[in-house]
Protein backbone atom coordinates (compact mmCIF):
# COMPACT_ATOMS: atom_id res chain seq x y z
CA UNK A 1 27.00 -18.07 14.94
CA UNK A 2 26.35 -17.31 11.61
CA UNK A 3 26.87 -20.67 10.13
CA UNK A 4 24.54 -21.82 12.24
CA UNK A 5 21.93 -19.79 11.73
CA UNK A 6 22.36 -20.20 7.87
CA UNK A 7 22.70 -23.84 8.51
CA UNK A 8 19.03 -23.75 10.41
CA UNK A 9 17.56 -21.80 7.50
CA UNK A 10 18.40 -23.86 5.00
CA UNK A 11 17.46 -27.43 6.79
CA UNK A 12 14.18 -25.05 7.36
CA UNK A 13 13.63 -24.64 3.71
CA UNK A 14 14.72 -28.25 2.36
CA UNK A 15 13.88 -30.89 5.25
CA UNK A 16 10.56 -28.81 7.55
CA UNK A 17 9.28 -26.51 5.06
CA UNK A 18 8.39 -29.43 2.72
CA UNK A 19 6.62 -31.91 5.03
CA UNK A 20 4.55 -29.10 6.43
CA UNK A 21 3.49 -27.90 3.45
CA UNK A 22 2.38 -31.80 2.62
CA UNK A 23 0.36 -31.34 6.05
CA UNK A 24 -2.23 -29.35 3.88
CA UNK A 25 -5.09 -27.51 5.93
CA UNK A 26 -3.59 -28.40 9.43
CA UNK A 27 0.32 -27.48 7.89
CA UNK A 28 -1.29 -23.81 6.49
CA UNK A 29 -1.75 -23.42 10.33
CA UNK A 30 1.75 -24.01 11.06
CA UNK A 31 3.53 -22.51 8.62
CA UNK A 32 1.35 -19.17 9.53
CA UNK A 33 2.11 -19.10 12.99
CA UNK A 34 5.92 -19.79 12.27
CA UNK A 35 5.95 -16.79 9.33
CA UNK A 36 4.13 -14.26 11.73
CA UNK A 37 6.00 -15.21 14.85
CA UNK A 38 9.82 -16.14 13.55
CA UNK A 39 10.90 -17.58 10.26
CA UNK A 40 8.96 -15.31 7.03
CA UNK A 41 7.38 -17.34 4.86
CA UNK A 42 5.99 -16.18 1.41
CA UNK A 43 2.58 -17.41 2.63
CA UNK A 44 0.88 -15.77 -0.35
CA UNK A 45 2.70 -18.46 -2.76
CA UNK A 46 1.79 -21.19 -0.54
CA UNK A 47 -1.95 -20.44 -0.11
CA UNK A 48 -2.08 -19.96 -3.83
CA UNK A 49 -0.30 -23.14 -4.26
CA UNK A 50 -2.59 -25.26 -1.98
CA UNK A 51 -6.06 -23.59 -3.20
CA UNK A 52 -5.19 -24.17 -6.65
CA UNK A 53 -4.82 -27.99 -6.10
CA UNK A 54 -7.57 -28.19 -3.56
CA UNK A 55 -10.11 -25.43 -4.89
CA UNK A 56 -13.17 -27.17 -2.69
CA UNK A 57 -11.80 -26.69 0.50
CA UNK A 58 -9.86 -23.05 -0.04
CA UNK A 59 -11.78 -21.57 2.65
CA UNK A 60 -10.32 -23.99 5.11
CA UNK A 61 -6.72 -23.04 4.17
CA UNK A 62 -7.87 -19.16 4.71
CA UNK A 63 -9.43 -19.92 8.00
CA UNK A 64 -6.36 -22.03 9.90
CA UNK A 65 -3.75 -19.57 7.95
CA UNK A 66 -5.48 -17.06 9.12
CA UNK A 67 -5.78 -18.26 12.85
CA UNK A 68 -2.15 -19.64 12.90
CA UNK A 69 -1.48 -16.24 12.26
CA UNK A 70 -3.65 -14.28 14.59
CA UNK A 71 -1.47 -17.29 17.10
CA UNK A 72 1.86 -16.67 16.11
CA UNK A 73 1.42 -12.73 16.35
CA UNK A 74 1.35 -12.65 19.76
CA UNK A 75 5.34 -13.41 19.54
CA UNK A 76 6.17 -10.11 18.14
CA UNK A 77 3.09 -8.34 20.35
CA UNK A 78 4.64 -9.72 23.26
CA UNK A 79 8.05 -8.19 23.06
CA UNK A 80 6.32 -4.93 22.14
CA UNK A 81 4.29 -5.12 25.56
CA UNK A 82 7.42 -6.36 27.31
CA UNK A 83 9.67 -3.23 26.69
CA UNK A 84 8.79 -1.87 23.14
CA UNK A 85 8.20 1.84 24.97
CA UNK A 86 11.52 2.65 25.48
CA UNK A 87 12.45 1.05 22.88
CA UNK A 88 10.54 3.37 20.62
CA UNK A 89 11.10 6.18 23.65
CA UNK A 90 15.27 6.24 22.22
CA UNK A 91 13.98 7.29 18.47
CA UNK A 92 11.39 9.82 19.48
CA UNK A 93 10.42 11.87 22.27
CA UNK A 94 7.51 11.60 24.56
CA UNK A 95 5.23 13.95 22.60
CA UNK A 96 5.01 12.25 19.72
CA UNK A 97 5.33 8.86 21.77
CA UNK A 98 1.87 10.24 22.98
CA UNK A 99 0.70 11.03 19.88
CA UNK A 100 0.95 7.69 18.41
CA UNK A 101 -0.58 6.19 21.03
CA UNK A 102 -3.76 8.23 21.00
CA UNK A 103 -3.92 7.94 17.39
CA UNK A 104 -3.48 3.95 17.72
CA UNK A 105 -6.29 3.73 20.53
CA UNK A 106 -8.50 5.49 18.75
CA UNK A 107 -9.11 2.85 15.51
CA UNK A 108 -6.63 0.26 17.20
CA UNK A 109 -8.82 -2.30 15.48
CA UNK A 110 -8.35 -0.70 11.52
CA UNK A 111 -4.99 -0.04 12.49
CA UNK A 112 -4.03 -3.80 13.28
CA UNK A 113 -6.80 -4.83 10.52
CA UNK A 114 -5.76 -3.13 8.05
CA UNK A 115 -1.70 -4.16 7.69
CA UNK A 116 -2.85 -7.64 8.52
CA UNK A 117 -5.05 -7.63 4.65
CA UNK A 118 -2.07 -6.10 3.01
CA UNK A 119 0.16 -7.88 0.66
CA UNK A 120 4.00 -7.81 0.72
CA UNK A 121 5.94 -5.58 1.56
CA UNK A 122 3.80 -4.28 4.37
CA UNK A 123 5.95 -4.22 7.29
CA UNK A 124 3.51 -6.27 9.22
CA UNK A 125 5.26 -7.32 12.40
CA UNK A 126 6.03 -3.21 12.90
CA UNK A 127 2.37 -2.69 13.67
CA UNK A 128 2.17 -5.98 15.64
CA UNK A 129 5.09 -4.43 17.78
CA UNK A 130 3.20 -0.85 18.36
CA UNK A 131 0.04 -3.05 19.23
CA UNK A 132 1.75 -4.49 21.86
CA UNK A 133 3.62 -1.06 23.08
CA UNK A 134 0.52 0.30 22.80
CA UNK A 135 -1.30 -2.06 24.60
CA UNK A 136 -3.85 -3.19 22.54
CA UNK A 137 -5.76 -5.96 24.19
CA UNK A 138 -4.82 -9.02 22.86
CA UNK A 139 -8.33 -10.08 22.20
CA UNK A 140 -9.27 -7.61 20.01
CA UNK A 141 -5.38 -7.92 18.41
CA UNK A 142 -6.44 -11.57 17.18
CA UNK A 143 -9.46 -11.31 15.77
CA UNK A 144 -8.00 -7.89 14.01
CA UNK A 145 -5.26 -10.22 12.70
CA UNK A 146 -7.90 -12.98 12.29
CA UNK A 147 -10.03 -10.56 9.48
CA UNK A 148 -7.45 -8.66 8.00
CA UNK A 149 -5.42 -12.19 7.12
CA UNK A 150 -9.04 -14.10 5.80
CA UNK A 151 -9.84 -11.06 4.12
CA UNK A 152 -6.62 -11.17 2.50
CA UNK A 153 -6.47 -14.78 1.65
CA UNK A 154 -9.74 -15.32 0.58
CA UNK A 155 -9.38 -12.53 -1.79
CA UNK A 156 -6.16 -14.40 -2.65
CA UNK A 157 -7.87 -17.65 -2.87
CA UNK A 158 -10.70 -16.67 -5.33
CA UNK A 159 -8.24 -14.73 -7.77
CA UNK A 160 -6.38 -17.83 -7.95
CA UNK A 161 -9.51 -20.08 -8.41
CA UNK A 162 -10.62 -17.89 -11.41
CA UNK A 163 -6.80 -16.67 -13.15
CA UNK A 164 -4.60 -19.37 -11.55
CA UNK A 165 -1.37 -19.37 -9.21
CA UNK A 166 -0.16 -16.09 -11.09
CA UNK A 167 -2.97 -14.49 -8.84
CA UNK A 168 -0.36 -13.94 -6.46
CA UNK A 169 1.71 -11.32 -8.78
CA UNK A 170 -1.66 -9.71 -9.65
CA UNK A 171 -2.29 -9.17 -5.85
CA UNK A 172 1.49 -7.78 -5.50
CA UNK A 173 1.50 -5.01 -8.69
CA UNK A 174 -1.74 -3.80 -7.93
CA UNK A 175 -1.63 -3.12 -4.24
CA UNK A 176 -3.09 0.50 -4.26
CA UNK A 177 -6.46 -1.90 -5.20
CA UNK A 178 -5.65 -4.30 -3.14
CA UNK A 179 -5.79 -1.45 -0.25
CA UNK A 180 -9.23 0.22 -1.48
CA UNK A 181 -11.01 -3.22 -1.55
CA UNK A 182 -9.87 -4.65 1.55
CA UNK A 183 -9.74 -0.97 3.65
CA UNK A 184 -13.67 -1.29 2.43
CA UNK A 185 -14.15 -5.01 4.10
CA UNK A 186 -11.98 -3.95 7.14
CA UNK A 187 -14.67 -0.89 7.59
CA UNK A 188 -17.93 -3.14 7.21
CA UNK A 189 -15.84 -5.77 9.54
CA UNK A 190 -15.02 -2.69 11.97
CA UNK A 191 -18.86 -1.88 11.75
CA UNK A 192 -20.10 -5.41 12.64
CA UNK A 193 -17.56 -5.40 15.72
CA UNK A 194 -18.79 -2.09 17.14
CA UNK A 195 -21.99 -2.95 16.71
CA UNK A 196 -22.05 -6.03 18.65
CA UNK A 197 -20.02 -4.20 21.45
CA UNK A 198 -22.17 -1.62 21.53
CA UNK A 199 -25.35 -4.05 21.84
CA UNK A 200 -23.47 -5.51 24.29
CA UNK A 201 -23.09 -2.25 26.71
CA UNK A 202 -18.91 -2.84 26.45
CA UNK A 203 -19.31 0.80 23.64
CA UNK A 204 -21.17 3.86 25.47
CA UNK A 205 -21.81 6.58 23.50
CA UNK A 206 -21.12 9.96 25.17
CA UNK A 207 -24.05 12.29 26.15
């Protein structure tokens, strides 16, 4: 069993990998939706790798990267909703199950936002799993994923346009800054969200 799976991973790498990647915008879809649902992929590398040689159209790399992976997320959110509470239920106890939860539901949007902007290694698919134990509705878990990945990559994307492909290493040594400026575009995204849910009566504000 093994074999094969090391057998599948490296015919992933040498035969799909490659003709995706020569897929361009549409393949930056793909190979998003397969790194956040199954088979990681240094997507960072790849973005940086396609803006570089296609700097007029970067945005359209960020935008179906970022959607393939707001897609393929709901792999890993799906087992979470599907029996992720005991699962987390055998490591702690139902206090601090509750706990969690409350503290999720209460900025469930930053919470899935925020891990989505971050660079490697951010266990990513961990909070994709507690947004599925916790419920989150899957709505709201996209377009958190949506924004925290363009954030990420077009952040990405204009790095490499003005240093080059080494933008990528930049990103990964200096990820306390990386945090600051995209936990300050998750909060003005968070704002515009509640905003329009509040003008849109789905919000009320307590008396």
């Amino acid at each position: 069993m093994t074999h094969f799976f090391q057998t599948l991973w490296l015919k992933w790498r040498l035969v799909f990998l490659p003709v995706l990647i020569k897929w361009g915008i549409l393949g930056a879809g793909v190979i998003a939706l397969l790194d956040s649902s199954t088979i990681p992929v240094p997507m960072d590398a790849l973005i940086a790798v396609w803006v570089w040689k296609d700097q007029e159209h970067f945005w359209a790399y960020c935008l179906m990267a970022s959607l393939g992976s707001a897609i393929g997320g709901l792999l890993p959110y799906g087992l979470g909703r599907a029996g992720g509470e005991l699962f987390i239920l055998k490591r702690v106890n139902r206090e601090h199950y509750e706990r969690m939860k409350l503290r999720f539901e209460k900025q469930e949007f930053l919470a899935m936002a925020i891990p989505s902007a971050l660079p490697p290694p951010t266990p990513w698919k961990a909070f994709v799993f507690a947004a599925g134990v916790f419920e989150m509705r899957v709505l709201p878990f996209m377009l958190a994923v949506f924004t925290g990945r363009l954030v990420r990559w077009l952040v990405l994307s204009l790095l490499v346009i003005k240093l080059g492909p080494g933008a990528v290493g930049i990103v990964e040594h200096h990820a306390l800054t990386t945090l600051m400026v995209v936990f300050g575009l998750a909060v003005i995204g968070f704002g515009i969200w509640w905003i329009r849910k509040r003008r849109s009566g789905e919000i009320q504000l307590e008396n």
